[in-house]
Short mmCIF file of C-alpha atoms in Angstrom, two decimals:
data_model
loop_
_atom_site.label_atom_id
_atom_site.label_comp_id
_atom_site.label_asym_id
_atom_site.label_seq_id
_atom_site.Cartn_x
_atom_site.Cartn_y
_atom_site.Cartn_z
CA MET J 7 -23.80 -4.30 13.56
CA PRO J 8 -32.46 -7.31 19.20
CA THR J 9 -35.67 -8.79 19.43
CA PRO J 10 -36.99 -8.26 15.88
CA THR J 11 -40.63 -7.42 15.37
CA ALA J 12 -40.85 -8.31 11.71
CA SER J 13 -42.89 -11.28 10.61
CA THR J 14 -41.05 -14.56 10.35
CA SER J 15 -39.36 -15.09 6.99
CA PRO J 16 -40.43 -18.26 5.17
CA ARG J 17 -36.76 -18.89 4.39
CA ALA J 18 -35.74 -19.14 8.07
CA PRO J 19 -38.12 -20.88 10.49
CA ALA J 20 -37.91 -19.33 13.91
CA ALA J 21 -36.95 -22.62 15.57
CA THR J 22 -34.03 -23.41 13.22
CA PHE J 23 -30.84 -21.52 12.50
CA VAL J 24 -29.11 -23.00 9.45
CA ARG J 25 -25.65 -21.91 8.33
CA GLY J 26 -25.88 -22.84 4.67
CA GLY J 27 -23.79 -21.70 1.72
CA PRO J 28 -25.06 -18.08 1.63
CA THR J 29 -24.35 -17.69 5.35
CA VAL J 30 -20.86 -19.16 5.07
CA LEU J 31 -20.11 -16.89 2.10
CA SER J 32 -21.44 -13.86 3.97
CA TYR J 33 -19.38 -14.60 7.07
CA ALA J 34 -16.21 -15.14 5.02
CA ALA J 35 -16.68 -12.02 2.88
CA LEU J 36 -17.23 -9.96 6.00
CA LEU J 37 -13.82 -11.14 7.25
CA CYS J 38 -12.22 -9.45 4.24
CA PHE J 39 -14.06 -6.18 4.75
CA ALA J 40 -13.30 -6.24 8.47
CA PHE J 41 -9.57 -6.69 7.89
CA TRP J 42 -9.58 -3.55 5.77
CA VAL J 43 -11.76 -1.47 8.01
CA TYR J 44 -9.87 -2.37 11.20
CA GLY J 45 -6.51 -2.18 9.47
CA TYR J 46 -7.24 1.22 7.95
CA GLY J 47 -6.52 3.20 11.13
CA PRO J 48 -3.17 1.50 11.83
CA ALA J 49 -2.32 1.73 8.12
CA LEU J 50 -2.93 5.48 8.25
CA SER J 51 -0.57 5.81 11.21
CA LEU J 52 2.11 3.96 9.25
CA LEU J 53 1.37 6.00 6.13
CA ARG J 54 1.55 9.22 8.20
CA ASP J 55 5.07 8.26 9.28
CA GLU J 56 6.02 8.01 5.59
CA LEU J 57 4.22 11.09 4.23
CA HIS J 58 4.36 13.29 7.38
CA PHE J 59 0.84 14.73 7.15
CA SER J 60 -1.06 16.46 9.97
CA TYR J 61 -3.85 15.24 12.23
CA THR J 62 -6.23 17.25 10.05
CA MET J 63 -5.10 15.33 6.97
CA LEU J 64 -5.51 12.11 8.94
CA GLY J 65 -9.11 13.21 9.47
CA VAL J 66 -9.41 13.82 5.70
CA TYR J 67 -8.30 10.24 5.02
CA THR J 68 -10.93 8.90 7.40
CA ALA J 69 -13.51 11.19 5.79
CA ALA J 70 -12.54 9.85 2.34
CA TRP J 71 -13.35 6.31 3.44
CA SER J 72 -16.52 7.41 5.17
CA ALA J 73 -17.69 9.35 2.12
CA GLY J 74 -18.02 5.94 0.55
CA THR J 75 -20.46 5.04 3.30
CA VAL J 76 -22.57 8.06 2.37
CA VAL J 77 -22.48 7.10 -1.31
CA THR J 78 -23.57 3.58 -0.39
CA GLY J 79 -26.40 4.91 1.74
CA LEU J 80 -27.69 6.99 -1.16
CA LEU J 81 -27.31 4.45 -3.96
CA PHE J 82 -27.77 1.02 -2.40
CA PRO J 83 -31.61 0.77 -2.52
CA THR J 84 -31.65 1.62 -6.24
CA ILE J 85 -28.76 -0.67 -7.09
CA ALA J 86 -30.20 -3.51 -5.00
CA ARG J 87 -33.52 -3.29 -6.89
CA ARG J 88 -31.79 -3.61 -10.26
CA LEU J 89 -29.06 -6.17 -9.59
CA PRO J 90 -29.21 -9.74 -8.35
CA ARG J 91 -27.60 -10.33 -4.96
CA ALA J 92 -24.65 -12.20 -6.51
CA THR J 93 -23.85 -9.39 -8.97
CA LEU J 94 -24.10 -6.84 -6.19
CA LEU J 95 -21.84 -8.84 -3.88
CA TRP J 96 -19.06 -9.59 -6.37
CA GLY J 97 -19.24 -6.19 -8.06
CA SER J 98 -18.77 -4.51 -4.69
CA ALA J 99 -15.80 -6.77 -3.96
CA LEU J 100 -14.19 -5.86 -7.28
CA LEU J 101 -14.63 -2.14 -6.63
CA ALA J 102 -13.07 -2.54 -3.18
CA VAL J 103 -10.04 -4.30 -4.67
CA ALA J 104 -9.63 -1.48 -7.20
CA GLY J 105 -9.47 1.01 -4.33
CA LEU J 106 -7.01 -1.21 -2.50
CA VAL J 107 -4.66 -1.17 -5.49
CA LEU J 108 -4.62 2.64 -5.50
CA PHE J 109 -4.07 2.78 -1.73
CA VAL J 110 -1.20 0.31 -1.49
CA LEU J 111 0.59 1.25 -4.72
CA GLY J 112 0.21 5.01 -4.35
CA ARG J 113 3.21 6.95 -3.07
CA GLY J 114 1.64 10.35 -2.47
CA VAL J 115 -1.28 11.89 -0.64
CA ALA J 116 -3.48 12.33 -3.73
CA THR J 117 -3.26 8.71 -4.92
CA THR J 118 -3.56 7.06 -1.51
CA LEU J 119 -6.43 9.38 -0.57
CA ALA J 120 -8.29 8.44 -3.77
CA GLY J 121 -7.62 4.79 -3.00
CA GLY J 122 -9.07 5.17 0.47
CA ALA J 123 -12.20 6.77 -0.99
CA VAL J 124 -12.76 4.02 -3.60
CA LEU J 125 -12.04 1.32 -1.02
CA GLY J 126 -14.60 3.00 1.22
CA VAL J 127 -17.28 2.88 -1.48
CA GLY J 128 -16.60 -0.70 -2.53
CA GLY J 129 -16.03 -1.97 1.00
CA THR J 130 -19.16 -0.40 2.44
CA MET J 131 -21.23 -1.57 -0.53
CA LEU J 132 -19.88 -5.07 0.16
CA LEU J 133 -20.76 -4.79 3.86
CA THR J 134 -24.28 -3.60 3.07
CA ALA J 135 -24.82 -6.40 0.55
CA ILE J 136 -23.66 -8.92 3.16
CA GLN J 137 -26.04 -7.53 5.79
CA SER J 138 -28.95 -7.67 3.36
CA LEU J 139 -28.04 -11.19 2.31
CA LEU J 140 -28.00 -12.35 5.94
CA SER J 141 -31.35 -10.66 6.53
CA ASP J 142 -32.80 -12.32 3.42
CA THR J 143 -31.51 -15.69 4.57
CA HIS J 144 -32.39 -15.63 8.27
CA GLY J 145 -35.41 -13.34 8.62
CA GLU J 146 -36.31 -12.84 12.28
CA GLN J 147 -33.05 -14.46 13.33
CA ARG J 148 -31.03 -11.80 11.54
CA ASP J 149 -29.76 -10.48 14.88
CA ARG J 150 -28.03 -13.79 15.63
CA ALA J 151 -26.60 -13.97 12.10
CA LEU J 152 -25.27 -10.41 12.23
CA VAL J 153 -23.67 -10.90 15.65
CA GLU J 154 -22.11 -14.21 14.58
CA ALA J 155 -20.77 -12.62 11.40
CA ASN J 156 -19.17 -9.91 13.47
CA ILE J 157 -17.30 -12.46 15.58
CA GLY J 158 -15.21 -13.08 12.48
CA ALA J 159 -14.93 -9.33 12.02
CA ALA J 160 -13.57 -9.06 15.53
CA LEU J 161 -10.99 -11.76 14.76
CA CYS J 162 -9.80 -9.57 11.90
CA ALA J 163 -9.85 -6.58 14.23
CA VAL J 164 -7.22 -8.41 16.28
CA ALA J 165 -5.32 -9.82 13.31
CA ALA J 166 -5.14 -6.68 11.16
CA PRO J 167 -3.22 -4.40 13.59
CA LEU J 168 -0.98 -7.30 14.61
CA ALA J 169 -0.20 -8.16 10.98
CA LEU J 170 0.40 -4.55 10.01
CA GLY J 171 2.56 -3.85 13.06
CA ALA J 172 4.55 -7.07 12.67
CA MET J 173 5.15 -6.65 8.94
CA ALA J 174 5.83 -2.91 9.03
CA GLY J 175 9.48 -3.40 9.90
CA GLY J 176 10.02 -6.45 7.68
CA PRO J 177 11.02 -6.73 4.03
CA ALA J 178 7.45 -7.34 2.84
CA GLY J 179 6.11 -4.17 4.48
CA TRP J 180 2.68 -3.35 5.87
CA ARG J 181 1.15 -3.00 2.40
CA THR J 182 1.50 -6.74 1.81
CA ALA J 183 -0.60 -7.46 4.89
CA PHE J 184 -3.24 -4.94 3.78
CA ALA J 185 -3.54 -6.69 0.41
CA LEU J 186 -4.28 -10.17 1.85
CA PRO J 187 -8.12 -9.78 1.81
CA ALA J 188 -8.03 -9.33 -1.97
CA LEU J 189 -6.58 -12.84 -2.33
CA ALA J 190 -9.20 -14.18 0.07
CA LEU J 191 -12.02 -12.61 -1.98
CA LEU J 192 -10.59 -14.19 -5.13
CA ALA J 193 -10.64 -17.60 -3.43
CA LEU J 194 -14.24 -17.03 -2.30
CA PHE J 195 -15.27 -16.10 -5.85
CA VAL J 196 -13.74 -19.29 -7.24
CA ARG J 197 -15.50 -21.37 -4.57
CA PHE J 198 -18.94 -19.70 -4.45
CA ARG J 199 -19.44 -17.98 -7.82
CA ARG J 200 -22.22 -20.42 -8.82
CA LEU J 201 -23.94 -20.53 -5.44
CA PRO J 202 -27.63 -19.51 -5.72
CA LEU J 203 -28.46 -16.73 -3.27
CA PRO J 204 -31.91 -15.99 -1.80
CA PRO J 205 -33.81 -13.14 -3.47
CA ALA J 206 -34.34 -9.86 -1.69
CA SER J 207 -37.49 -9.47 0.37
CA ARG J 208 -39.89 -6.89 -1.01
CA VAL J 209 -42.92 -4.88 0.08
CA GLU J 210 -45.83 -7.04 -1.03
CA SER J 211 -48.05 -4.39 -2.60
CA GLY J 212 -48.09 -0.73 -3.46
CA ARG J 213 -45.33 1.82 -3.11
CA PRO J 214 -43.53 1.78 0.25
CA GLY J 215 -44.38 4.64 2.56
CA PRO J 216 -41.92 6.42 4.80
CA LEU J 217 -39.81 4.27 7.06
CA PRO J 218 -41.13 4.01 10.63
CA ALA J 219 -39.69 6.41 13.17
CA ALA J 220 -38.23 3.50 15.15
CA CYS J 221 -36.33 2.37 12.05
CA TRP J 222 -34.76 5.82 11.64
CA LEU J 223 -33.87 6.07 15.32
CA TYR J 224 -32.23 2.63 15.37
CA ALA J 225 -30.42 3.52 12.15
CA GLY J 226 -29.19 6.62 13.96
CA LEU J 227 -28.05 4.44 16.86
CA ALA J 228 -26.11 2.23 14.44
CA ALA J 229 -24.57 5.35 12.90
CA ALA J 230 -23.58 6.87 16.23
CA SER J 231 -22.05 3.56 17.32
CA MET J 232 -20.00 3.56 14.11
CA ALA J 233 -18.69 7.02 14.97
CA VAL J 234 -17.83 5.92 18.53
CA GLU J 235 -15.95 2.92 17.19
CA PHE J 236 -14.02 4.62 14.43
CA CYS J 237 -12.99 7.74 16.29
CA LEU J 238 -11.27 5.39 18.73
CA ALA J 239 -9.96 3.09 15.98
CA TYR J 240 -8.54 5.91 13.86
CA PHE J 241 -7.02 8.02 16.64
CA GLY J 242 -6.43 5.53 19.46
CA THR J 243 -3.00 4.60 18.09
CA GLU J 244 -2.03 8.28 17.87
CA GLU J 245 -3.06 8.86 21.50
CA LEU J 246 -0.91 5.92 22.57
CA LYS J 247 2.01 7.33 20.57
CA ASP J 248 1.64 10.60 22.50
CA THR J 249 2.49 8.65 25.67
CA GLY J 250 5.91 7.85 24.23
CA LEU J 251 5.27 4.52 22.50
CA THR J 252 6.73 3.93 19.04
CA THR J 253 4.28 3.56 16.17
CA SER J 254 4.74 -0.22 16.00
CA ALA J 255 4.34 -0.57 19.78
CA ALA J 256 1.23 1.63 19.76
CA VAL J 257 -0.31 -0.44 16.95
CA LEU J 258 0.33 -3.60 18.94
CA ALA J 259 -1.03 -2.05 22.18
CA MET J 260 -4.16 -1.03 20.29
CA SER J 261 -4.79 -4.74 19.71
CA SER J 262 -6.15 -4.98 23.26
CA HIS J 263 -9.18 -3.04 22.03
CA TYR J 264 -9.77 -5.54 19.26
CA VAL J 265 -9.38 -8.47 21.64
CA GLY J 266 -12.19 -6.84 23.64
CA LEU J 267 -14.28 -6.66 20.45
CA LEU J 268 -13.71 -10.36 19.85
CA VAL J 269 -14.62 -11.40 23.40
CA GLY J 270 -17.68 -9.13 23.36
CA ARG J 271 -18.98 -10.56 20.10
CA VAL J 272 -18.50 -14.14 21.19
CA ALA J 273 -20.51 -13.33 24.31
CA GLY J 274 -23.10 -11.54 22.18
CA SER J 275 -23.53 -14.54 19.89
CA VAL J 276 -24.37 -16.66 22.92
CA ALA J 277 -26.71 -14.06 24.40
CA THR J 278 -28.70 -13.59 21.17
CA ARG J 279 -29.60 -17.29 20.97
CA ARG J 280 -32.48 -16.48 23.30
CA PRO J 281 -34.95 -13.70 22.39
CA GLY J 282 -35.88 -10.78 24.59
CA ARG J 283 -32.40 -9.62 25.59
CA THR J 284 -31.84 -6.85 23.07
CA THR J 285 -32.38 -3.82 25.26
CA ARG J 286 -30.41 -5.23 28.17
CA LEU J 287 -27.52 -6.13 25.87
CA LEU J 288 -27.44 -2.68 24.37
CA TRP J 289 -27.56 -0.97 27.77
CA ALA J 290 -24.75 -3.18 29.05
CA SER J 291 -22.75 -2.45 25.91
CA LEU J 292 -23.15 1.30 26.29
CA ALA J 293 -22.14 1.14 29.95
CA ALA J 294 -18.98 -0.86 29.17
CA THR J 295 -18.12 1.51 26.32
CA ALA J 296 -18.37 4.54 28.60
CA VAL J 297 -16.32 2.96 31.40
CA GLY J 298 -13.67 1.60 29.07
CA PHE J 299 -13.23 4.84 27.18
CA GLY J 300 -12.99 6.76 30.45
CA LEU J 301 -10.14 4.50 31.59
CA PHE J 302 -8.33 4.92 28.27
CA TRP J 303 -8.86 8.67 28.11
CA LEU J 304 -7.92 9.54 31.68
CA ALA J 305 -5.37 6.76 32.26
CA PRO J 306 -2.47 7.63 34.61
CA ALA J 307 -0.38 4.80 33.14
CA ILE J 308 -0.13 2.96 29.83
CA TRP J 309 -1.33 -0.35 31.30
CA VAL J 310 -4.53 1.34 32.51
CA ALA J 311 -5.09 2.73 29.01
CA VAL J 312 -4.64 -0.75 27.55
CA VAL J 313 -7.18 -2.18 30.01
CA GLY J 314 -9.56 0.65 29.12
CA LEU J 315 -9.22 -0.15 25.42
CA PHE J 316 -10.13 -3.77 26.16
CA VAL J 317 -13.23 -2.82 28.19
CA ALA J 318 -14.30 -0.31 25.53
CA GLY J 319 -13.97 -3.10 22.96
CA LEU J 320 -16.27 -5.31 25.04
CA GLY J 321 -18.87 -2.56 24.95
CA ILE J 322 -18.53 -1.45 21.34
CA ALA J 323 -18.56 -5.05 20.10
CA ASN J 324 -22.33 -5.47 19.74
CA LEU J 325 -23.60 -1.91 19.42
CA TYR J 326 -23.53 -1.80 15.63
CA PRO J 327 -24.80 -5.30 14.72
CA LEU J 328 -27.66 -5.18 17.22
CA ALA J 329 -28.69 -1.65 16.21
CA VAL J 330 -28.69 -2.64 12.52
CA ALA J 331 -30.77 -5.72 13.29
CA LEU J 332 -33.30 -3.58 15.18
CA SER J 333 -33.47 -1.12 12.27
CA LEU J 334 -34.07 -3.90 9.73
CA ALA J 335 -36.71 -5.52 11.91
CA ALA J 336 -38.56 -2.22 12.25
CA ALA J 337 -39.08 -2.04 8.46
CA PRO J 338 -40.32 -5.48 7.30
CA GLY J 339 -40.21 -5.86 3.52
CA ARG J 340 -38.00 -2.76 3.19
CA GLU J 341 -34.77 -4.11 4.62
CA ASP J 342 -32.63 -2.77 1.75
CA GLN J 343 -33.96 0.73 2.33
CA ALA J 344 -33.49 0.48 6.10
CA ASN J 345 -30.00 -0.97 5.63
CA SER J 346 -28.98 1.89 3.37
CA ARG J 347 -30.21 4.48 5.88
CA SER J 348 -27.92 3.05 8.56
CA GLN J 349 -25.01 3.41 6.15
CA LEU J 350 -26.06 6.90 5.06
CA LEU J 351 -26.35 8.25 8.60
CA GLY J 352 -23.25 6.33 9.62
CA GLY J 353 -21.29 7.78 6.74
CA ILE J 354 -22.29 11.33 7.66
CA LEU J 355 -21.26 10.84 11.29
CA VAL J 356 -18.09 8.93 10.47
CA VAL J 357 -17.08 11.65 8.02
CA THR J 358 -17.84 14.42 10.47
CA ALA J 359 -16.71 13.09 13.85
CA PRO J 360 -13.15 11.89 13.00
CA TYR J 361 -12.51 14.98 10.87
CA LEU J 362 -13.65 17.25 13.69
CA LEU J 363 -11.56 15.22 16.12
CA GLY J 364 -8.51 15.72 13.90
CA ARG J 365 -9.09 19.47 13.57
CA LEU J 366 -9.51 19.82 17.33
CA ALA J 367 -6.38 17.72 17.94
CA ASP J 368 -4.30 20.13 15.85
CA SER J 369 -5.73 23.05 17.84
CA VAL J 370 -6.00 21.85 21.45
CA GLY J 371 -4.25 18.48 21.50
CA LEU J 372 -5.53 14.99 20.90
CA THR J 373 -6.49 14.24 24.51
CA TRP J 374 -8.86 17.21 24.72
CA ALA J 375 -10.18 16.51 21.22
CA PHE J 376 -11.33 13.07 22.42
CA THR J 377 -14.14 14.89 24.28
CA ILE J 378 -16.14 14.03 21.16
CA GLU J 379 -16.40 10.41 22.32
CA PRO J 380 -18.52 11.00 25.47
CA VAL J 381 -20.83 13.18 23.39
CA LEU J 382 -21.31 10.36 20.88
CA ILE J 383 -21.92 7.79 23.63
CA ALA J 384 -24.58 10.06 25.14
CA LEU J 385 -26.17 10.36 21.69
CA CYS J 386 -26.35 6.55 21.50
CA VAL J 387 -28.18 6.48 24.83
CA LEU J 388 -30.73 9.06 23.66
CA LEU J 389 -31.36 7.25 20.37
CA LEU J 390 -31.90 3.91 22.10
CA VAL J 391 -34.41 5.45 24.50
CA ALA J 392 -36.22 7.25 21.67
CA GLY J 393 -36.22 4.14 19.46
CA ARG J 394 -37.79 2.00 22.16
CA ARG J 395 -40.50 4.61 22.76
CA ALA J 396 -41.24 4.89 19.04
CA GLU J 397 -41.45 1.11 18.75
CA ARG J 398 -43.90 0.88 21.66
CA SER J 399 -45.97 3.73 20.20
CA THR J 400 -46.17 1.97 16.83
CA ALA J 401 -47.20 -1.29 18.49
CA SER J 402 -49.92 0.49 20.49
CA GLN J 403 -51.32 2.15 17.36
CA ALA J 404 -51.38 -1.20 15.56
CA GLU J 405 -53.27 -2.81 18.41
CA GLY J 406 -55.80 0.01 18.48
CA ALA J 407 -56.38 -0.03 14.72
#
């Protein structure tokens, strides 16, 4: 979730990348959020088997989580101005755990849906706090920090479906696996509760003006990439089930996608060690996403679909972290505001796209409903082109001033 243009932060010299306590805490906390976010789709498939709700209701569950992203996008700048980073981080974690309790202990649609919504608010607030903390800590090297953090997220993307699928048929049940991040967050709190965190960067003088156009466009790119990722994550298992696989087998087969995410993010962490590769990385990512999804969508055999999921994972892996880094870099001194806009736009798209996909699936079938994905990928392409043009235009105006 680029080659930043912001001025170098005094906290992070350009020549040195230090993984101190705040970075370690951020990386570890992101693991917990990632387990939930990547386990949510498989958990919904398992929950659907128990409660027997429709594809439309599946879309409502995804919208409930994503509504939390919208709430975060609206409230985060205000909350971040009033609360220290530590209070924001641990408060978000506590809210996420409260939602988790509702989701895993609920036995009906109303309770589990409410749990998904609260988990969405707390989890996305936690994610946004982590992204801001990494930006505060690493300044112009935020792209490397965000990509590295998402390597751990990709590990959870592999582990979460495997754990849920493996434990679904056992005596502990899938809910036990879904609750593991809460224990991890408790351990992190005990270990890091007294760790001093860097203060938020601020606009030096006056009231901030409107965010630059490039910031908005890159935030839109981050949002569209979220929609691409989660439409596939939420409904990919269901599409595999339509080929005749059992739910547990489909959850396990979906893991190939998350292995692709992991490999892609490891490669991205290496690539971002040298500046100047942002645009090429994003173009390569979009190309791999399109090819991989095409293989999955039009696959004549299950093994081809599994390969397609892997290739799509390679592509999707770095779209979000690099787009977020570009958006933050385009608004120096206003990173909290830029961060929240990525979440706001992402929440709107991730509410709308999976819900629309679910409604279409009930009407015309899931395969045809997946037409939404190529549209979203094309939107990513347009936003990247427009963002680069806006960035160059801003730079030209600054040189001429």
